[in-house]
Coordinates of C-alpha atoms in Angstrom, one line a residue:
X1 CA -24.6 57.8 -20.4
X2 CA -23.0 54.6 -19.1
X3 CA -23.1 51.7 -16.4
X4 CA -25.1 51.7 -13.7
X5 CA -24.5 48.8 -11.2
X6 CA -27.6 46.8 -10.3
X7 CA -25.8 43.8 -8.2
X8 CA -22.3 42.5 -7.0
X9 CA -20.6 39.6 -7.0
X10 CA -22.7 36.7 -8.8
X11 CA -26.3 36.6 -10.4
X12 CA -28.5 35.6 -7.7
X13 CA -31.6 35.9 -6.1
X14 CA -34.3 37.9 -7.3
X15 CA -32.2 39.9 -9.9
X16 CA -32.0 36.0 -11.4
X17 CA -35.9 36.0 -11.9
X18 CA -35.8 39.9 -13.5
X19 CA -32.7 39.2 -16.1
X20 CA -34.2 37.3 -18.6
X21 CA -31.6 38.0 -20.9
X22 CA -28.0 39.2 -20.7
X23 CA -24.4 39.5 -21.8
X24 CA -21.7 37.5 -20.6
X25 CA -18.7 35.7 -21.5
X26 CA -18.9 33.0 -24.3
X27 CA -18.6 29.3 -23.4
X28 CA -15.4 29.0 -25.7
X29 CA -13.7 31.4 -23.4
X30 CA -11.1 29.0 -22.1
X31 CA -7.9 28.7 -20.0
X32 CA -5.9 30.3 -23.0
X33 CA -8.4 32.9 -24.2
X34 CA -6.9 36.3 -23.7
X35 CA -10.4 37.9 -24.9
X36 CA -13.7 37.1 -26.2
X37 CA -17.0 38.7 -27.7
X38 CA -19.8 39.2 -25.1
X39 CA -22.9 36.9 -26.2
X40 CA -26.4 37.0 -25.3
X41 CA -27.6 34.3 -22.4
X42 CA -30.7 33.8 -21.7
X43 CA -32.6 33.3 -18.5
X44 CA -31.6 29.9 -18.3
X45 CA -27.8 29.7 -18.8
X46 CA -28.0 28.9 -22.6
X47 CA -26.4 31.0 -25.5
X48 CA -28.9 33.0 -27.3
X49 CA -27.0 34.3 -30.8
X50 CA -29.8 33.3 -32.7
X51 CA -27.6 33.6 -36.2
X52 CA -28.0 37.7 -35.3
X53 CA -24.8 39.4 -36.8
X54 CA -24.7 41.9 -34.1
X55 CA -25.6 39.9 -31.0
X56 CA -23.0 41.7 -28.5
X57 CA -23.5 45.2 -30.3
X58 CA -24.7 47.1 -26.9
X59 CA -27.5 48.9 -26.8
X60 CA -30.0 51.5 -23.8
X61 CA -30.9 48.8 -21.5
X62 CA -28.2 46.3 -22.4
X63 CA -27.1 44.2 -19.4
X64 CA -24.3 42.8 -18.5
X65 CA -23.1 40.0 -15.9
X66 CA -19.2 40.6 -15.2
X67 CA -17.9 37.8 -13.5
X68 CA -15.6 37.0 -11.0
X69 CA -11.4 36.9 -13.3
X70 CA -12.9 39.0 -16.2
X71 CA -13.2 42.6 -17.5
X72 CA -15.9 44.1 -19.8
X73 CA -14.6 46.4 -22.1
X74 CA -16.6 48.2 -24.6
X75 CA -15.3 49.5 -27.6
X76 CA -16.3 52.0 -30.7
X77 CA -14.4 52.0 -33.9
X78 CA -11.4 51.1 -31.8
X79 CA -11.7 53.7 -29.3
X80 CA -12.7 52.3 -25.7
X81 CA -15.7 53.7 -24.2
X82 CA -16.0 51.9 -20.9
X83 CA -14.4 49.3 -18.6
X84 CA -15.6 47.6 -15.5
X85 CA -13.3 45.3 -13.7
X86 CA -15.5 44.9 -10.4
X87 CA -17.6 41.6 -10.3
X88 CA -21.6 42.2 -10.4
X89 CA -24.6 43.1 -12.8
X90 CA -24.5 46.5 -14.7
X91 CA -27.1 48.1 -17.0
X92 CA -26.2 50.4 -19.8
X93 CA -28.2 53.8 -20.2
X94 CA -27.5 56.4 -23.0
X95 CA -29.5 58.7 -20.4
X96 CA -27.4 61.3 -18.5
X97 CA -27.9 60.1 -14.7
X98 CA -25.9 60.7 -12.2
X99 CA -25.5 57.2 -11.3
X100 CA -23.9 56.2 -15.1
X101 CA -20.1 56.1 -15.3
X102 CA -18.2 55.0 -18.5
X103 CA -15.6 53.4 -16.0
X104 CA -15.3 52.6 -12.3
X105 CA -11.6 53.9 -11.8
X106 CA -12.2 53.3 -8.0
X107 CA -13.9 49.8 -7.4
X108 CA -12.7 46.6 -8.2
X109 CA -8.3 45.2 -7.4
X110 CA -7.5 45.9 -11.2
X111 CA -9.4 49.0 -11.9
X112 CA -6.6 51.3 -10.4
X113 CA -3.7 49.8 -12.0
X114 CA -4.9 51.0 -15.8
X115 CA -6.3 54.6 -14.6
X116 CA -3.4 56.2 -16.6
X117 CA -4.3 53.7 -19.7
X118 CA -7.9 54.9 -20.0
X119 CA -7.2 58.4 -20.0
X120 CA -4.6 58.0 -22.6
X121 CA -6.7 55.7 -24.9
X122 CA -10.8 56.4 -23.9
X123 CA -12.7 56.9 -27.0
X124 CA -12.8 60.7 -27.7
X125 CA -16.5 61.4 -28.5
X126 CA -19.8 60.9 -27.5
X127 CA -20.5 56.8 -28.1
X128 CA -23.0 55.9 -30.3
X129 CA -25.3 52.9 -30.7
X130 CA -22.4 50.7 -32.6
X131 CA -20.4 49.8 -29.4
X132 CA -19.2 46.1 -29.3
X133 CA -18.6 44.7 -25.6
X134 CA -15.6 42.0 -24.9
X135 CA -14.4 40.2 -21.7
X136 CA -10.6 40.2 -20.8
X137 CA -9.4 37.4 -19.3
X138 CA -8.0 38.7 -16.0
X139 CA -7.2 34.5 -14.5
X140 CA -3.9 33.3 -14.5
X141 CA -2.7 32.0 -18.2
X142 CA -0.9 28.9 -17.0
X143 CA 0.6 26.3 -18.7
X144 CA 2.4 27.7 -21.6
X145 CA 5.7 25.6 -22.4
X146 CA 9.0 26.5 -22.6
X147 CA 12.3 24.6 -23.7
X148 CA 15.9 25.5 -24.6
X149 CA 17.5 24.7 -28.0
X150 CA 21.0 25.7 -26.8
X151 CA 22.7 26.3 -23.0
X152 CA 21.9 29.4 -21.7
X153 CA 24.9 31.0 -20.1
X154 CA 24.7 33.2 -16.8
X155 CA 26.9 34.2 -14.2
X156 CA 26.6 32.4 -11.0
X157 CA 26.8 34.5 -8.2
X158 CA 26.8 31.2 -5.9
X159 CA 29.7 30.1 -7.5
X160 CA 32.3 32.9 -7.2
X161 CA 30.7 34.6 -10.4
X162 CA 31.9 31.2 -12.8
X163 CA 30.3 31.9 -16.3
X164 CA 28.0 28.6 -16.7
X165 CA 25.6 27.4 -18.7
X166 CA 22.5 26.0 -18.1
X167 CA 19.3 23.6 -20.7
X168 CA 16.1 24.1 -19.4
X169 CA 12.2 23.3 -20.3
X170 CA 9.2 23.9 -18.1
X171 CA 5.8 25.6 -18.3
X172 CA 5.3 29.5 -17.3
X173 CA 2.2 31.5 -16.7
X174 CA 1.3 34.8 -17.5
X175 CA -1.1 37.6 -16.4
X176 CA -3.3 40.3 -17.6
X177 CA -2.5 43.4 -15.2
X178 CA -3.8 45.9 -18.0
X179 CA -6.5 44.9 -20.3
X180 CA -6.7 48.3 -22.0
X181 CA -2.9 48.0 -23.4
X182 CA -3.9 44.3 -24.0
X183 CA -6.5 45.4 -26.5
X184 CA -4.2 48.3 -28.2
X185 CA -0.8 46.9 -28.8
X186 CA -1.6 42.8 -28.8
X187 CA -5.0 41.9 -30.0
X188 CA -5.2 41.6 -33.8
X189 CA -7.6 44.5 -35.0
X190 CA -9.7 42.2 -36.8
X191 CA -11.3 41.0 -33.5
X192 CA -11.5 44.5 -32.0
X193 CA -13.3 45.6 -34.8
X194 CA -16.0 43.2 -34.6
X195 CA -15.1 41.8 -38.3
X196 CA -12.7 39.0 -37.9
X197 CA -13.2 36.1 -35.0
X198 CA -15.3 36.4 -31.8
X199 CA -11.9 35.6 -29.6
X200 CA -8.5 35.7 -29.3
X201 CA -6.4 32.8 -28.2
X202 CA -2.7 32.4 -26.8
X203 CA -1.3 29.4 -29.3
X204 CA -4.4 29.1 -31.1
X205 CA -5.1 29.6 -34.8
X206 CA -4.5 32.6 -36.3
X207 CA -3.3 34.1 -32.7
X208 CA -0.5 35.6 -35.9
X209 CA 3.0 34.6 -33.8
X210 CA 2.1 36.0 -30.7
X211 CA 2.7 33.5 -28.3
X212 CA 5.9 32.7 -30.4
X213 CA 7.1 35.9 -30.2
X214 CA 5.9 36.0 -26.2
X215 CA 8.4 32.9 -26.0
X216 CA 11.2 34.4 -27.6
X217 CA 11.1 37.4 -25.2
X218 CA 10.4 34.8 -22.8
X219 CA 13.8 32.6 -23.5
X220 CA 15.6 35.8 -23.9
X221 CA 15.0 36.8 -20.9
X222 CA 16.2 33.9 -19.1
X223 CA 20.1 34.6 -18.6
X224 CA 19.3 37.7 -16.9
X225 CA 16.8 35.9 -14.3
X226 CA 19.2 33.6 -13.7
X227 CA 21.9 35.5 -12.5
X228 CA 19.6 37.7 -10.4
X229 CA 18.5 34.5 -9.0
X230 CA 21.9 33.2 -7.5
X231 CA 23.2 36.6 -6.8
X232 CA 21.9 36.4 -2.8
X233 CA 23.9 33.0 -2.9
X234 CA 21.1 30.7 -4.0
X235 CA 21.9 28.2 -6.4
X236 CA 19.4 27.1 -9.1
X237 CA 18.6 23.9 -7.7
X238 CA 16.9 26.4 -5.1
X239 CA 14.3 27.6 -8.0
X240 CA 11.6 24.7 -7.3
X241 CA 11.1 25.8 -4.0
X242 CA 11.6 29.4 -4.4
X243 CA 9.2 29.9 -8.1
X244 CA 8.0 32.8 -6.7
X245 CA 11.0 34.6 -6.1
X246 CA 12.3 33.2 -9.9
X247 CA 9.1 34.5 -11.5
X248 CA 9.5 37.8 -9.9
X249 CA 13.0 37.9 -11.4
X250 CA 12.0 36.5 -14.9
X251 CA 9.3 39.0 -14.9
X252 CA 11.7 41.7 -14.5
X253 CA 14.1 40.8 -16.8
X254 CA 11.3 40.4 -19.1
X255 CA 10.1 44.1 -18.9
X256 CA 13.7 45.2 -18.9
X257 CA 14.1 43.3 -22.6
X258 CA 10.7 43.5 -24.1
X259 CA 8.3 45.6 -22.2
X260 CA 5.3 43.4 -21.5
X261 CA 3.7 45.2 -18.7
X262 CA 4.5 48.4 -20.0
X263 CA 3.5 48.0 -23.5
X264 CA 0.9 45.1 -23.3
X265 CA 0.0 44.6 -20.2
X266 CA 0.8 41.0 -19.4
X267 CA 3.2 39.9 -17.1
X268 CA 4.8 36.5 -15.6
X269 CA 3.6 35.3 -12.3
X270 CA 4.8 31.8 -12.5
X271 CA 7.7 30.1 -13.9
X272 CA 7.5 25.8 -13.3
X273 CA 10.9 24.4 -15.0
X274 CA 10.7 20.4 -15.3
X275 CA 14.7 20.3 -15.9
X276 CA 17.0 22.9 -14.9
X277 CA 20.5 21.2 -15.7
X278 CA 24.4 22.5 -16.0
X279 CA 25.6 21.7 -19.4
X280 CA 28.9 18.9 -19.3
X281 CA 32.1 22.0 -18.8
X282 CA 29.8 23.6 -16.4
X283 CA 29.1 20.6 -14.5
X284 CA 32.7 19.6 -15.0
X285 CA 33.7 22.8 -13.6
X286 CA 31.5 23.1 -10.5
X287 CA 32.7 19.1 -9.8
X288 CA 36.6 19.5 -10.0
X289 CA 37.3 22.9 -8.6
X290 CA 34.3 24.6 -6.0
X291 CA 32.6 21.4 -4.7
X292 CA 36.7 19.8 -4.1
X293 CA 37.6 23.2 -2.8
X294 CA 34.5 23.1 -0.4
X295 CA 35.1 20.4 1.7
X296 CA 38.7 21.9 2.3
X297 CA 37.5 25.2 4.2
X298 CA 34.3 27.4 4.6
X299 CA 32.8 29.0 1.5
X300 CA 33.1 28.6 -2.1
X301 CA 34.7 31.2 -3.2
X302 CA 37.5 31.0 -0.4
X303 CA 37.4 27.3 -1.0
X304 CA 38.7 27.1 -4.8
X305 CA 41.3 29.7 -3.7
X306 CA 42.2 26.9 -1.6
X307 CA 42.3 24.0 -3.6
X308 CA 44.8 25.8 -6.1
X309 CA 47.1 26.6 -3.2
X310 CA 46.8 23.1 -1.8
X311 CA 48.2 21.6 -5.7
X312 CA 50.7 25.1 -5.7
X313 CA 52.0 23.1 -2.4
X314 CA 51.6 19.4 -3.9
X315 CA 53.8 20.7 -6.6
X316 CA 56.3 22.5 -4.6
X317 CA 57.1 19.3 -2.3
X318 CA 57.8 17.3 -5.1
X319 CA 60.6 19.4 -6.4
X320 CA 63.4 19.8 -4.2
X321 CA 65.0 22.9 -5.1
X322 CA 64.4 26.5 -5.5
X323 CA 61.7 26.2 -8.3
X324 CA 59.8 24.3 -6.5
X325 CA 59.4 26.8 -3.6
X326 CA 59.0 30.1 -6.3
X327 CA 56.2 28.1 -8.0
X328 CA 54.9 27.5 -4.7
X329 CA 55.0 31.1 -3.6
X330 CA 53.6 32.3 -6.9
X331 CA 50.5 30.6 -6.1
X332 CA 50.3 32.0 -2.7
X333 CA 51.0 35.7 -4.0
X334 CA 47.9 35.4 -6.7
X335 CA 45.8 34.1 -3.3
X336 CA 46.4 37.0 -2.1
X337 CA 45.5 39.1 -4.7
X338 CA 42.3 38.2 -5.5
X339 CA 39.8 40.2 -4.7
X340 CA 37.1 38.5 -3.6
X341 CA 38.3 34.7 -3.1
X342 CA 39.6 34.8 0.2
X343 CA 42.2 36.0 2.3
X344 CA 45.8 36.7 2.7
X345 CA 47.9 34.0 3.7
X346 CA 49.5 36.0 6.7
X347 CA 45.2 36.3 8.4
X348 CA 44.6 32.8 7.5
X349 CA 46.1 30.3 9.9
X350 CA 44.8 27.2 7.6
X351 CA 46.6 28.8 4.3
X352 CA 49.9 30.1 6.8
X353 CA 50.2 26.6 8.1
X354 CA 49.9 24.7 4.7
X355 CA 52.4 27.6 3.3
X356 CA 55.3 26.7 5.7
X357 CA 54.9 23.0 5.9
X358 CA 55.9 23.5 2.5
X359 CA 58.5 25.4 2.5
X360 CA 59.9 23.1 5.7
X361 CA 59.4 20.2 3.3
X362 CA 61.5 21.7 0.4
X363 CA 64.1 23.3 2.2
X364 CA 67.5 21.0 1.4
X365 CA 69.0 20.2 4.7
X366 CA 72.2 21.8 6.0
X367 CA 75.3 20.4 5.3
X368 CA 77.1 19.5 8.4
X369 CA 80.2 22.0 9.1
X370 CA 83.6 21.3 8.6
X371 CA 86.0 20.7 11.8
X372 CA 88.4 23.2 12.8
X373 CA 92.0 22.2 12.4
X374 CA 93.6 21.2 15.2
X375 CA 96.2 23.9 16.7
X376 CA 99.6 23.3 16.4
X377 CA 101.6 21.7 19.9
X378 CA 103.6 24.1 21.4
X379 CA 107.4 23.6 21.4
X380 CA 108.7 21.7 24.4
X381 CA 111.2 24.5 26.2
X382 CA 114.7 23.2 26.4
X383 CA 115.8 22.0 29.6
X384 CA 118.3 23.8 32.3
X385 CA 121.8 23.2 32.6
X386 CA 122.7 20.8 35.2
X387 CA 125.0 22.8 37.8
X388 CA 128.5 21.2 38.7
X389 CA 128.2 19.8 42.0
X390 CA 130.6 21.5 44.6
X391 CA 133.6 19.2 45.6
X392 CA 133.4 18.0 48.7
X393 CA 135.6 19.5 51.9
X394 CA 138.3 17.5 52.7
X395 CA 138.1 15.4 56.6
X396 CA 139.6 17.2 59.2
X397 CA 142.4 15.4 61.1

């Protein structure tokens, strides 16, 4: 009991001349269709429900056209009984062949991602003649929009890690990567149980919140994304060109908060924003202290280090005395102490070179020193006695 495949990849050829009738997906199986009934098509491409209540109810001999971004699924009082993700023709047989298999967990890019799914949810008894078959949109959901009430605030890696805040709006796109979690935990169970509508549509009426709730965990999810993004020192004016990378990061954040992939099977593969912009304090911020401090030396973070030494130095040369030159050093000391913004003054020649022009600049000049007094003249010494002169001898005769 089970599928037997007859054909892959599209109907063609002579199969097209021997499949007068068959089940495929339903013309109203659009863009933002999750999942729809299987209907009856005949021969020649048209519809064939012919007002019949059970039209997609399976039956021995039932086939089935899977095409190329869908996955039949066919399901028994909510249990699963078989689901083919490969692209081709299959035939359904209650016989017990060889051939049959209820699910071909080796063929087919999605089929081995939802192996541990089946065997936790695969309908537990022998299926009977009630089945109901359904195609799962496995295409790219794109174009679901997104927009921001409030900032959301993230830390900004690129910017020294500065708490900003950020308004955005922009489209996303999402993914089936598990269509058996996708029918368990999202679709209503009206439509699984063949009583309610013949599909199930993101945004559409009576989808019962579920592409509003998908945004909220969406939006929620935002602030973590973003600082992931910047954290290898890309800024978010980077996203456009990096959506990928963005996507990945929104996706993970996503599974982190809400647990899409894990408990519904969808996940974000794209993430378009049409405005990405810094609310006014964070613009203000980024404006008046990094992008000032960046044109004064190297890289941000060492660059608003700098900017508040170079107005600690402003300040100092315009007062004279000793404040001036504490207030200076004050700023030089929390510099240095900052782990992570740059480096000490002392390994810095820019920052050691600023530093003592300042302190040259403040430093009063010396006073001149007063003259030594002049020594005191030494006493003149008195003069010597003059010595009588000798009286002359008197002529001889």
């Amino acid at each position: 009991m089970g599928f037997i495949k007859a054909f892959t990849g599209a109907l063609s050829g002579s199969f097209a001349n021997q499949w007068l009738e068959y089940m495929a997906p339903p013309a109203s199986m659009t863009d933002h269709v999750l999942l729809a009934r299987a209907t009856p098509v005949k021969v020649n491409g048209s519809e064939n429900n012919d007002g019949e209540e059970n039209a997609n109810v399976i039956s021995n001999g039932s086939k089935f056209l899977v095409p190329e971004g869908t996955c039949l699924i066919t399901v028994e009082n909510g249990g699963i009984t078989g689901v083919i993700s490969e692209p081709g023709g299959y035939t359904y047989t209650t016989e017990n062949v060889p051939e049959a298999k209820s699910m071909f967990s080796g063929d087919g890019f999605f089929a081995s991602t939802f192996g541990q799914s089946w065997n936790q949810f695969k309908f537990g008894g022998q299926p009977g003649n009630q089945q109901i078959a359904f195609y799962v949109n496995l295409k790219d959901i794109k174009g679901l929009h997104y927009g921001t009430q409030n900032p959301i605030r993230y830390k900004d890696a690129n910017y020294a890690g500065a708490m900003l805040a950020v308004t955005s709006n922009g489209t996303y796109t999402v993914k089936v990567v598990d269509p058996i979690l996708l029918i368990k935990n999202l679709i209503p169970v009206d439509i699984i149980s063949g009583q309610g509508r013949s599909y199930f549509e993101l945004g559409g009426e009576g989808d019962g919140g579920v592409e509003e709730g998908l945004f909220a965990d969406f939006i929620g999810s935002l602030s973590v994304a973003l600082s992931s993004f910047t954290k290898g020192g890309k800024s978010i004016d980077d996203i456009q060109g990096g959506q990928t990378t963005f996507a990945k990061d929104v996706n993970d954040a996503v599974e982190a908060n809400a647990q899409w992939g894990s408990k519904y099977g969808l996940a974000v593969v794209g993430v378009s924003p049409m405005g990405l912009d810094w609310d006014e304090t964070s613009a203000k911020l980024i404006t008046e202290k990094f992008n000032t401090g960046f044109l004064m030396q190297g890289g941000v973070g060492a660059a608003y280090a700098q900017t508040q030494i170079a107005e600690g130095v402003n300040a100092a040369g315009n007062n004279a005395g000793t404040n001036g030159l504490m207030g200076m050093g004050m700023g030089v000391g929390m510099m240095g102490g900052t782990a992570g913004m740059t480096q000490p003054v002392g390994e810095n020649p820019v920052m050691a070179q600023q530093a003592a022009a300042a302190a040259a600049a403040a430093q009063p000049a010396a006073a001149p020193a007063p003259e030594a007094p002049a020594a005191p003249a030494a006493p003149e010494a008195p003069a010597a006695p003059e010595t009588p002169e000798t009286p002359a001898a008197p002529a001889a005769e």
